[in-house]
CSV table of C-alpha atoms and ligand atoms in Angstrom, one decimal:
chain,number,residue,atom,x,y,z
A,100,UNK,CA,0.2,0.0,0.1
A,101,UNK,CA,1.6,3.4,-0.8
A,102,UNK,CA,2.5,5.6,2.3
A,103,UNK,CA,1.3,9.0,2.2
A,104,UNK,CA,3.3,10.6,5.2
A,105,UNK,CA,6.5,11.2,4.0
A,106,UNK,CA,7.4,14.0,1.2
A,107,UNK,CA,10.6,14.4,-0.9
A,108,UNK,CA,12.3,16.0,1.6
A,109,UNK,CA,11.7,13.3,4.1
A,110,UNK,CA,12.9,10.6,1.1
A,111,UNK,CA,15.9,12.8,0.8
A,112,UNK,CA,16.9,12.0,4.5
A,113,UNK,CA,16.1,8.7,4.0
A,114,UNK,CA,18.5,8.2,1.0
A,115,UNK,CA,21.3,9.7,3.1
A,116,UNK,CA,20.4,7.5,6.1
A,117,UNK,CA,20.6,4.5,3.8
A,118,UNK,CA,24.2,5.7,2.5
A,119,UNK,CA,25.3,6.0,6.1
A,120,UNK,CA,24.3,2.4,6.6
A,121,UNK,CA,26.1,0.8,3.4
A,122,UNK,CA,29.0,2.8,3.9
A,123,UNK,CA,29.6,3.0,7.5
A,124,UNK,CA,27.7,0.5,9.4
A,125,UNK,CA,27.3,-2.4,7.3
A,126,UNK,CA,31.3,-2.8,6.9
A,127,UNK,CA,31.4,-2.8,10.6
A,128,UNK,CA,28.4,-5.0,11.4
A,129,UNK,CA,30.4,-8.0,12.8
A,130,UNK,CA,32.9,-5.9,14.9
A,131,UNK,CA,30.0,-4.1,16.5
A,132,UNK,CA,28.7,-7.6,17.7
A,133,UNK,CA,32.0,-8.8,18.9
A,134,UNK,CA,32.6,-5.4,21.1
A,135,UNK,CA,29.2,-5.0,21.9
A,136,UNK,CA,28.9,-1.4,21.4
A,137,UNK,CA,28.8,1.1,18.4
A,138,UNK,CA,32.2,2.5,17.9
A,139,UNK,CA,32.7,6.3,19.0
A,140,UNK,CA,33.9,7.1,15.5
A,141,UNK,CA,30.4,5.9,14.2
A,142,UNK,CA,28.5,8.1,16.5
A,143,UNK,CA,30.6,11.0,15.2
A,144,UNK,CA,30.1,10.3,11.5
A,145,UNK,CA,26.5,9.6,12.0
A,146,UNK,CA,26.3,13.4,13.5
A,147,UNK,CA,28.3,14.4,10.6
A,148,UNK,CA,26.1,13.2,8.2
A,149,UNK,CA,23.3,15.1,10.0
A,150,UNK,CA,21.5,12.0,11.4
A,151,UNK,CA,21.3,13.6,15.0
A,152,UNK,CA,19.6,16.7,16.6
A,153,UNK,CA,16.5,17.2,14.3
A,154,UNK,CA,14.7,18.4,17.6
A,155,UNK,CA,17.6,20.6,18.4
A,156,UNK,CA,17.4,24.1,17.6
A,157,UNK,CA,20.0,25.3,14.9
A,158,UNK,CA,21.6,27.5,17.5
A,159,UNK,CA,22.7,24.6,19.3
A,160,UNK,CA,24.0,22.6,16.2
A,161,UNK,CA,20.9,20.9,15.3
A,162,UNK,CA,18.7,20.9,12.3
A,163,UNK,CA,15.7,22.6,14.4
A,164,UNK,CA,13.2,21.3,11.7
A,165,UNK,CA,10.3,20.6,14.4
A,166,UNK,CA,8.9,17.7,12.0
A,167,UNK,CA,9.0,14.2,13.6
A,168,UNK,CA,8.9,12.5,10.6
A,169,UNK,CA,12.5,13.1,10.0
A,170,UNK,CA,13.2,11.4,12.8
A,171,UNK,CA,10.9,8.4,11.8
A,172,UNK,CA,12.7,8.1,8.6
A,173,UNK,CA,16.1,7.8,10.0
A,174,UNK,CA,14.8,5.2,12.8
A,175,UNK,CA,13.3,3.3,9.6
A,176,UNK,CA,16.5,2.9,8.0
A,177,UNK,CA,18.5,2.0,10.9
A,178,UNK,CA,15.9,-0.6,11.9
A,179,UNK,CA,16.4,-2.0,8.6
A,180,UNK,CA,20.1,-2.7,9.3
A,181,UNK,CA,19.4,-3.9,12.8
A,182,UNK,CA,17.2,-3.2,15.9
A,183,UNK,CA,20.3,-2.1,18.0
A,184,UNK,CA,21.7,0.9,15.9
A,185,UNK,CA,18.2,2.1,16.1
A,186,UNK,CA,17.6,1.7,19.5
A,187,UNK,CA,20.9,3.4,20.5
A,188,UNK,CA,20.4,6.1,18.3
A,189,UNK,CA,17.1,6.6,18.8
A,190,UNK,CA,17.4,7.3,22.8
A,191,UNK,CA,20.3,9.6,22.0
A,192,UNK,CA,18.7,11.5,19.3
A,193,UNK,CA,15.0,11.5,19.5
A,194,UNK,CA,14.4,10.4,23.2
A,195,UNK,CA,17.0,12.8,25.0
A,196,UNK,CA,16.9,16.0,23.3
A,197,UNK,CA,13.6,16.9,23.9
A,198,UNK,CA,13.9,16.9,27.8
A,199,UNK,CA,16.8,19.2,27.3
A,200,UNK,CA,15.6,21.5,24.8
A,201,UNK,CA,12.0,21.7,26.6
A,202,UNK,CA,13.5,21.9,30.3
A,203,UNK,CA,16.8,23.0,29.9
A,204,UNK,CA,18.2,26.5,31.0
A,205,UNK,CA,20.0,28.5,28.2
A,206,UNK,CA,23.3,27.4,29.8
A,207,UNK,CA,22.4,23.5,29.9
A,208,UNK,CA,21.4,23.9,26.1
A,209,UNK,CA,24.5,25.7,25.2
A,210,UNK,CA,26.6,23.0,27.0
A,211,UNK,CA,25.3,20.0,25.6
A,212,UNK,CA,23.2,20.1,22.7
A,213,UNK,CA,25.8,20.6,20.2
A,214,UNK,CA,27.7,17.8,21.3
A,215,UNK,CA,24.8,15.6,21.2
A,216,UNK,CA,24.0,17.0,17.7
A,217,UNK,CA,27.5,16.4,16.4
A,218,UNK,CA,27.8,12.9,18.1
A,219,UNK,CA,30.9,13.9,20.0
A,220,UNK,CA,28.5,13.5,23.2
A,221,UNK,CA,26.6,10.2,23.8
A,222,UNK,CA,23.6,10.5,26.0
A,223,UNK,CA,21.4,7.8,27.8
A,224,UNK,CA,18.1,8.2,30.0
A,225,UNK,CA,18.1,6.5,33.4
A,226,UNK,CA,14.7,5.6,34.8
A,227,UNK,CA,14.6,1.7,35.5
A,228,UNK,CA,16.2,0.6,38.7
A,229,UNK,CA,17.2,-3.2,39.7
A,230,UNK,CA,13.9,-3.1,42.2
A,231,UNK,CA,11.8,-2.3,39.2
A,232,UNK,CA,10.9,-0.3,36.3
A,233,UNK,CA,7.3,-0.4,35.4
A,234,UNK,CA,6.3,1.3,38.9
A,235,UNK,CA,8.3,4.4,37.9
A,236,UNK,CA,7.2,6.3,40.9
A,237,UNK,CA,8.5,4.0,43.2
A,238,UNK,CA,12.0,4.5,42.2
A,239,UNK,CA,14.6,4.4,45.1
A,240,UNK,CA,17.7,6.3,43.7
A,241,UNK,CA,17.8,9.6,46.0
A,242,UNK,CA,19.1,12.9,45.6
A,243,UNK,CA,19.6,15.2,48.6
A,244,UNK,CA,20.5,18.8,49.0
A,245,UNK,CA,23.8,19.1,50.2
A,246,UNK,CA,25.0,23.1,50.0
A,247,UNK,CA,24.4,24.5,46.5
A,248,UNK,CA,24.0,21.0,44.9
A,249,UNK,CA,22.5,17.8,45.4
A,250,UNK,CA,23.9,14.2,46.6
A,251,UNK,CA,22.9,11.4,44.6
A,252,UNK,CA,22.9,7.5,46.0
A,253,UNK,CA,21.5,4.3,44.1
A,254,UNK,CA,21.9,2.6,40.9
A,255,UNK,CA,20.0,2.0,37.5
A,256,UNK,CA,19.7,-1.0,35.4
A,257,UNK,CA,19.3,-1.8,31.8
A,258,UNK,CA,20.4,1.5,30.3
A,259,UNK,CA,20.8,1.5,26.8
A,260,UNK,CA,24.2,3.4,25.7
A,261,UNK,CA,24.8,3.5,29.5
A,262,UNK,CA,28.4,2.1,28.9
A,263,UNK,CA,29.5,4.6,26.7
A,264,UNK,CA,27.3,7.6,27.9
A,265,UNK,CA,28.7,11.1,28.5
A,266,UNK,CA,25.8,12.6,29.7
A,267,UNK,CA,23.0,10.4,31.5
A,268,UNK,CA,19.3,11.9,32.3
A,269,UNK,CA,18.9,10.4,35.7
A,270,UNK,CA,15.3,10.4,37.7
A,271,UNK,CA,16.0,10.6,41.3
A,272,UNK,CA,13.8,11.1,44.3
A,273,UNK,CA,14.1,14.3,46.0
A,274,UNK,CA,11.4,14.1,48.4
A,275,UNK,CA,10.4,10.8,50.0
A,276,UNK,CA,7.0,12.1,51.2
A,277,UNK,CA,5.7,13.0,48.0
A,278,UNK,CA,5.6,9.8,45.6
A,279,UNK,CA,5.7,10.6,42.0
A,280,UNK,CA,5.6,14.5,42.9
A,281,UNK,CA,9.1,13.9,44.7
A,282,UNK,CA,10.9,12.9,41.6
A,283,UNK,CA,13.6,15.4,40.2
A,284,UNK,CA,15.8,14.8,36.9
A,285,UNK,CA,19.6,15.1,36.9
A,286,UNK,CA,22.2,15.7,34.3
A,287,UNK,CA,24.9,13.3,35.5
A,288,UNK,CA,28.1,13.9,33.6
A,289,UNK,CA,30.8,10.8,32.9
A,290,UNK,CA,34.0,11.4,35.2
A,291,UNK,CA,31.8,13.0,38.3
A,292,UNK,CA,33.5,11.1,41.4
A,293,UNK,CA,31.1,8.7,42.6
A,294,UNK,CA,29.6,7.8,39.3
A,295,UNK,CA,30.4,4.5,37.8
A,296,UNK,CA,29.2,2.8,34.8
A,297,UNK,CA,28.8,-1.3,35.4
A,298,UNK,CA,29.6,-3.8,33.0
A,299,UNK,CA,28.0,-4.1,29.4
A,300,UNK,CA,25.2,-6.5,30.2
A,301,UNK,CA,25.0,-9.8,28.2
A,302,UNK,CA,21.7,-9.9,26.7
A,303,UNK,CA,19.6,-12.6,24.6
A,304,UNK,CA,19.6,-9.9,21.7
A,305,UNK,CA,20.8,-6.8,20.2
A,306,UNK,CA,24.4,-7.4,21.0
A,307,UNK,CA,25.3,-4.3,19.1
A,308,UNK,CA,23.8,-2.0,21.5
A,309,UNK,CA,25.5,-1.5,25.2
A,310,UNK,CA,23.5,-2.0,27.9
A,311,UNK,CA,24.6,-1.2,31.3
A,312,UNK,CA,24.2,-0.7,35.0
A,313,UNK,CA,24.9,2.7,36.7
A,314,UNK,CA,25.8,3.2,39.9
A,315,UNK,CA,25.7,6.6,42.2
A,316,UNK,CA,27.8,6.7,45.4
A,317,UNK,CA,27.6,9.9,46.8
A,318,UNK,CA,27.8,11.9,43.3
A,319,UNK,CA,27.8,15.6,44.0
A,320,UNK,CA,25.7,17.1,41.3
A,321,UNK,CA,25.8,20.8,41.1
A,322,UNK,CA,22.1,22.5,41.1
A,323,UNK,CA,23.2,23.6,37.3
A,324,UNK,CA,22.7,19.9,36.4
A,325,UNK,CA,19.4,20.0,37.8
A,326,UNK,CA,16.9,19.5,34.6
A,327,UNK,CA,13.8,21.2,35.1
A,328,UNK,CA,11.8,21.8,38.4
A,329,UNK,CA,12.1,20.1,41.8
A,330,UNK,CA,9.6,17.6,41.8
A,331,UNK,CA,8.7,17.8,38.3
A,332,UNK,CA,10.6,14.8,37.1
A,333,UNK,CA,7.6,12.3,36.6
A,334,UNK,CA,5.5,14.6,34.6
A,335,UNK,CA,8.6,15.4,32.7
A,336,UNK,CA,8.9,11.5,31.9
A,337,UNK,CA,5.1,11.2,31.3
A,338,UNK,CA,5.0,13.7,28.8
A,339,UNK,CA,7.8,12.6,26.8
A,340,UNK,CA,7.3,8.8,26.9
A,341,UNK,CA,4.6,8.8,23.9
A,342,UNK,CA,7.7,10.0,21.8
A,343,UNK,CA,9.8,7.2,22.9
A,344,UNK,CA,6.8,4.8,22.3
A,345,UNK,CA,6.0,6.0,18.9
A,346,UNK,CA,9.6,5.6,17.9
A,347,UNK,CA,9.6,2.2,19.3
A,348,UNK,CA,6.6,1.4,17.1
A,349,UNK,CA,8.3,3.0,13.8
A,350,UNK,CA,11.5,0.7,14.7
A,351,UNK,CA,9.4,-2.4,15.4
A,352,UNK,CA,7.4,-2.2,12.3
A,353,UNK,CA,10.4,-1.3,10.0
A,354,UNK,CA,12.7,-3.8,11.3
A,355,UNK,CA,10.2,-6.8,10.9
A,356,UNK,CA,9.2,-5.5,7.4
A,357,UNK,CA,12.8,-5.5,6.1
A,358,UNK,CA,13.3,-9.2,7.5
A,359,UNK,CA,9.8,-10.1,5.8
A,360,UNK,CA,10.9,-8.8,2.6
A,361,UNK,CA,14.1,-10.8,2.6
A,362,UNK,CA,12.1,-13.9,3.5
A,363,UNK,CA,9.6,-13.7,0.5
A,364,UNK,CA,12.8,-13.8,-1.8
A,365,UNK,CA,14.1,-16.7,0.2
A,366,UNK,CA,10.7,-18.6,-0.1
A,367,UNK,CA,10.9,-17.9,-3.8
A,368,UNK,CA,14.5,-19.5,-4.3
A,369,UNK,CA,14.2,-22.3,-1.9
A,370,UNK,CA,13.3,-25.4,-3.0
A,371,UNK,CA,11.5,-28.1,-1.5
A,372,UNK,CA,9.7,-31.5,-3.3
A,373,UNK,CA,10.8,-29.6,-6.5
A,374,UNK,CA,9.4,-26.2,-6.1
A,375,UNK,CA,10.0,-22.9,-4.3
A,376,UNK,CA,8.7,-23.4,-0.6
A,377,UNK,CA,6.4,-20.1,-1.1
A,378,UNK,CA,4.8,-22.2,-3.7
A,379,UNK,CA,3.0,-24.5,-0.9
A,380,UNK,CA,-0.4,-23.0,-0.4
A,381,UNK,CA,0.4,-22.8,3.2
A,382,UNK,CA,3.3,-20.7,2.9
A,383,UNK,CA,1.8,-18.4,0.5
A,384,UNK,CA,-1.3,-18.0,2.6
A,385,UNK,CA,1.2,-17.4,5.7
A,386,UNK,CA,3.3,-14.8,3.9
A,387,UNK,CA,0.1,-12.9,2.6
A,388,UNK,CA,-1.2,-12.8,6.1
A,389,UNK,CA,2.3,-11.3,7.5
A,390,UNK,CA,2.3,-8.9,4.6
A,391,UNK,CA,-1.2,-7.5,5.4
A,392,UNK,CA,-0.4,-7.4,9.3
A,393,UNK,CA,2.6,-5.3,8.6
A,394,UNK,CA,0.9,-2.9,6.2
A,395,UNK,CA,-2.1,-2.6,8.5
A,396,UNK,CA,0.4,-2.0,11.6
A,397,UNK,CA,2.5,0.6,9.2
A,398,UNK,CA,-0.6,2.3,8.5
A,399,UNK,CA,-1.7,2.6,12.0
A,400,UNK,CA,2.1,3.7,13.1
A,401,UNK,CA,2.4,6.0,10.2
A,402,UNK,CA,-0.8,8.1,11.3
A,403,UNK,CA,0.7,8.2,15.0
A,404,UNK,CA,3.7,9.8,13.6
A,405,UNK,CA,1.8,12.2,11.6
A,406,UNK,CA,-0.1,13.1,14.6
A,407,UNK,CA,3.2,13.2,16.6
A,408,UNK,CA,4.7,15.5,14.1
A,409,UNK,CA,1.8,17.9,14.6
A,410,UNK,CA,2.0,17.7,18.3
A,411,UNK,CA,-1.2,15.9,18.8
A,412,UNK,CA,-0.4,12.2,19.6
A,413,UNK,CA,-2.2,11.3,22.6
A,414,UNK,CA,-0.4,8.8,25.2
A,415,UNK,CA,-3.2,6.3,24.9
A,416,UNK,CA,-2.3,6.1,21.0
A,417,UNK,CA,1.0,6.1,21.5
A,418,UNK,CA,0.8,3.0,23.8
A,419,UNK,CA,-1.5,1.3,21.2
A,420,UNK,CA,1.1,1.7,18.7
A,421,UNK,CA,3.9,0.4,20.7
A,422,UNK,CA,2.2,-2.8,21.8
A,423,UNK,CA,0.7,-3.8,18.8
A,424,UNK,CA,3.5,-3.2,16.7
A,425,UNK,CA,5.7,-5.3,19.1
A,426,UNK,CA,3.4,-7.8,19.0
A,427,UNK,CA,3.1,-8.1,15.4
A,428,UNK,CA,7.1,-7.9,14.9
A,429,UNK,CA,7.3,-10.8,16.9
A,430,UNK,CA,4.9,-12.9,15.2
A,431,UNK,CA,6.2,-11.9,11.8
A,432,UNK,CA,9.9,-12.7,12.7
A,433,UNK,CA,8.7,-16.1,14.1
A,434,UNK,CA,7.1,-17.3,11.3
A,435,UNK,CA,10.5,-15.8,9.1
A,436,UNK,CA,12.4,-18.2,10.9
A,437,UNK,CA,10.2,-20.8,10.4
A,438,UNK,CA,10.4,-20.3,6.8
A,439,UNK,CA,14.1,-20.4,6.7
A,440,UNK,CA,14.0,-23.8,8.2
A,441,UNK,CA,17.4,-24.8,9.9
A,442,UNK,CA,19.3,-21.6,8.6
A,443,UNK,CA,16.7,-19.5,10.5
A,444,UNK,CA,18.4,-20.5,13.7
A,445,UNK,CA,21.8,-19.9,12.7
A,446,UNK,CA,23.3,-16.7,13.9
A,447,UNK,CA,25.1,-15.7,10.7
A,448,UNK,CA,21.4,-15.5,8.9
A,449,UNK,CA,20.0,-11.9,9.7
A,450,UNK,CA,16.6,-13.4,10.0
A,451,UNK,CA,17.8,-15.2,13.4
A,452,UNK,CA,19.3,-12.6,14.8
A,453,UNK,CA,16.3,-10.2,14.3
A,454,UNK,CA,14.5,-12.5,15.8
A,455,UNK,CA,16.2,-12.5,19.1
A,456,UNK,CA,16.4,-8.6,18.9
A,457,UNK,CA,13.0,-8.6,18.7
A,458,UNK,CA,12.0,-10.2,22.0
A,459,UNK,CA,12.7,-7.1,24.0
A,460,UNK,CA,10.3,-4.8,22.3
A,461,UNK,CA,7.3,-6.3,24.3
A,462,UNK,CA,9.4,-5.5,27.5
A,463,UNK,CA,11.0,-2.2,26.9
A,464,UNK,CA,9.6,1.6,26.8
A,465,UNK,CA,7.0,0.5,28.9
A,466,UNK,CA,6.0,-3.3,29.1
A,467,UNK,CA,3.0,-4.5,26.6
A,468,UNK,CA,0.9,-5.2,29.9
A,469,UNK,CA,1.6,-1.3,31.2
A,470,UNK,CA,0.7,-0.1,27.9
A,471,UNK,CA,-2.7,-2.0,28.0
A,472,UNK,CA,-3.3,-0.7,31.7
A,473,UNK,CA,-2.7,2.7,30.0
A,474,UNK,CA,-5.5,1.7,27.4
A,475,UNK,CA,-7.8,0.2,29.6
A,476,UNK,CA,-7.6,3.2,32.3
A,477,UNK,CA,-8.3,5.2,29.2
A,478,UNK,CA,-11.7,3.0,28.7
A,479,UNK,CA,-13.0,4.0,32.2
A,480,UNK,CA,-12.1,0.6,33.4
B,136,FAD,C1,17.6,-4.0,26.6
B,136,FAD,C2,17.1,-3.0,27.4
B,136,FAD,C3,17.3,-1.7,27.1
B,136,FAD,C4,16.6,-0.7,28.2
B,136,FAD,N1,17.0,0.8,28.0
B,136,FAD,C5,16.3,1.2,29.0
B,136,FAD,C6,16.8,2.7,29.3
B,136,FAD,O1,17.5,3.0,28.3
B,136,FAD,N2,16.4,3.3,30.2
B,136,FAD,C7,15.6,2.8,31.1
B,136,FAD,O2,15.3,3.5,32.4
B,136,FAD,N3,15.0,1.9,31.3
B,136,FAD,C8,15.5,0.8,30.1
B,136,FAD,N4,15.1,-0.7,29.9
B,136,FAD,C9,14.5,-0.9,31.1
B,136,FAD,C10,12.9,-1.4,30.6
B,136,FAD,O3,12.0,0.0,30.7
B,136,FAD,C11,12.3,-2.0,31.8
B,136,FAD,O4,12.7,-3.3,31.7
B,136,FAD,C12,10.6,-2.5,31.7
B,136,FAD,O5,10.2,-0.9,32.0
B,136,FAD,C13,10.2,-3.2,32.5
B,136,FAD,O6,10.6,-3.0,33.9
B,136,FAD,P1,11.1,-4.1,34.5
B,136,FAD,O7,12.1,-5.1,33.9
B,136,FAD,O8,11.8,-3.8,36.0
B,136,FAD,O9,10.0,-5.5,35.0
B,136,FAD,P2,9.0,-5.1,36.1
B,136,FAD,O10,8.6,-3.9,36.1
B,136,FAD,O11,9.7,-5.9,37.4
B,136,FAD,O12,7.8,-5.9,35.6
B,136,FAD,C14,8.0,-7.4,35.5
B,136,FAD,C15,6.8,-8.1,34.7
B,136,FAD,O13,5.5,-7.4,35.3
B,136,FAD,C16,4.5,-7.0,34.6
B,136,FAD,N5,3.9,-6.1,35.2
B,136,FAD,C17,4.4,-4.9,36.0
B,136,FAD,N6,3.6,-4.1,36.3
B,136,FAD,C18,2.1,-4.6,36.1
B,136,FAD,C19,0.8,-4.4,36.2
B,136,FAD,N7,0.5,-3.4,36.7
B,136,FAD,N8,0.0,-5.1,35.4
B,136,FAD,C20,0.4,-6.0,34.7
B,136,FAD,N9,1.5,-6.6,34.7
B,136,FAD,C21,2.4,-6.0,35.3
B,136,FAD,C22,5.5,-6.4,33.5
B,136,FAD,O14,4.9,-6.0,32.2
B,136,FAD,C23,6.6,-7.4,33.5
B,136,FAD,O15,5.9,-8.5,32.1
B,136,FAD,C24,15.8,-1.5,29.1
B,136,FAD,C25,15.4,-2.7,29.3
B,136,FAD,C26,16.1,-3.7,28.3
B,136,FAD,C27,16.0,-5.0,28.5
């Protein structure tokens, strides 16, 4: 089905992202699996190519285009390469900047946004803790006032870009008595005494993304590094999670769609009983169903992208896009593995890696159960 949300400017950015994948990412695909991260020079090259910072105003080094569709086309192209790059770049370039652009002081913007746009400074956002991620209001990391600043104690886990991050947006409890209203955001910088990145976590999939624990042991954070008002952290996160969720949905659909296209080619070439496996009615019908599911999911996600670009996307629609797209992605990729037979279980095949990579999309950015909770609440239940 023809898509109608992108014009030639978006397609030009898509072409440039696709060229970046072919030139810079693809030759290093295996290396990134081995080192479990994206090398710094790749981040810088992406910045140089203008793939970061669409949300960052021009005076701070970004494109300042204020049109989420540009973020979305880049995310689609990264997902077609692999899900990990889409996730790492997405956190850095789509999820983190709006926090600083919307909530930051002039000094904070001047200090950090140019480096984020250029890829010289890698950013992460740390909400989840070992004791739980779904119930964000219950987070335990504390920030206590000390003189002109704050002292942070606690830990975070599963943080994307956490190992390499130069700057981390950290949610901490500043008032134990006020529940969700007692949470404040801080910008914690690499090298601050007492701040340590743990090991790169050993994941089932997405080996190329660095996912780490973070530890805060009496980290002194100046008040200039407080992001937004004291007690405003929870609301700030709730307001910006829809962007993270629509971004996840874009990535989920593009990722599964790319592998499905490759699987259709495979089904035309691979023969059994003297005919292409795609010619068996079972497989033909299956592929017809999968293509339909992807296109229907894509149409809903496209509408969410348009709504978000117009600043009209509701938290509930973002939740629907996130859970549904991840469900479809996982279903499609599971069938794609099956259609590849034994090769589908071999790590050297993209389909096998994509299948493992996809599993997390039902868990992160708010688990699918939490998405259904949000949708159910909206139904008045
Ligand atoms: C690879 C990876 C990268 C990540 N990146 C980041 C990141 O960059 N920053 C960050 O802050 N976090 C990140 N996360 C954390 C992620 O957002 C959390 O894992 C997720 O929110 C779930 O939290 P949890 O793991 O603590 O599970 P829990 O909250 O302990 O939930 C466990 C199970 O209980 C279910 N559950 C919980 N509450 C309810 C309920 N009310 N109703 C029904 N079921 C419920 C959940 O759906 C889940 O199935 C990442 C996670 C992974 C795996």
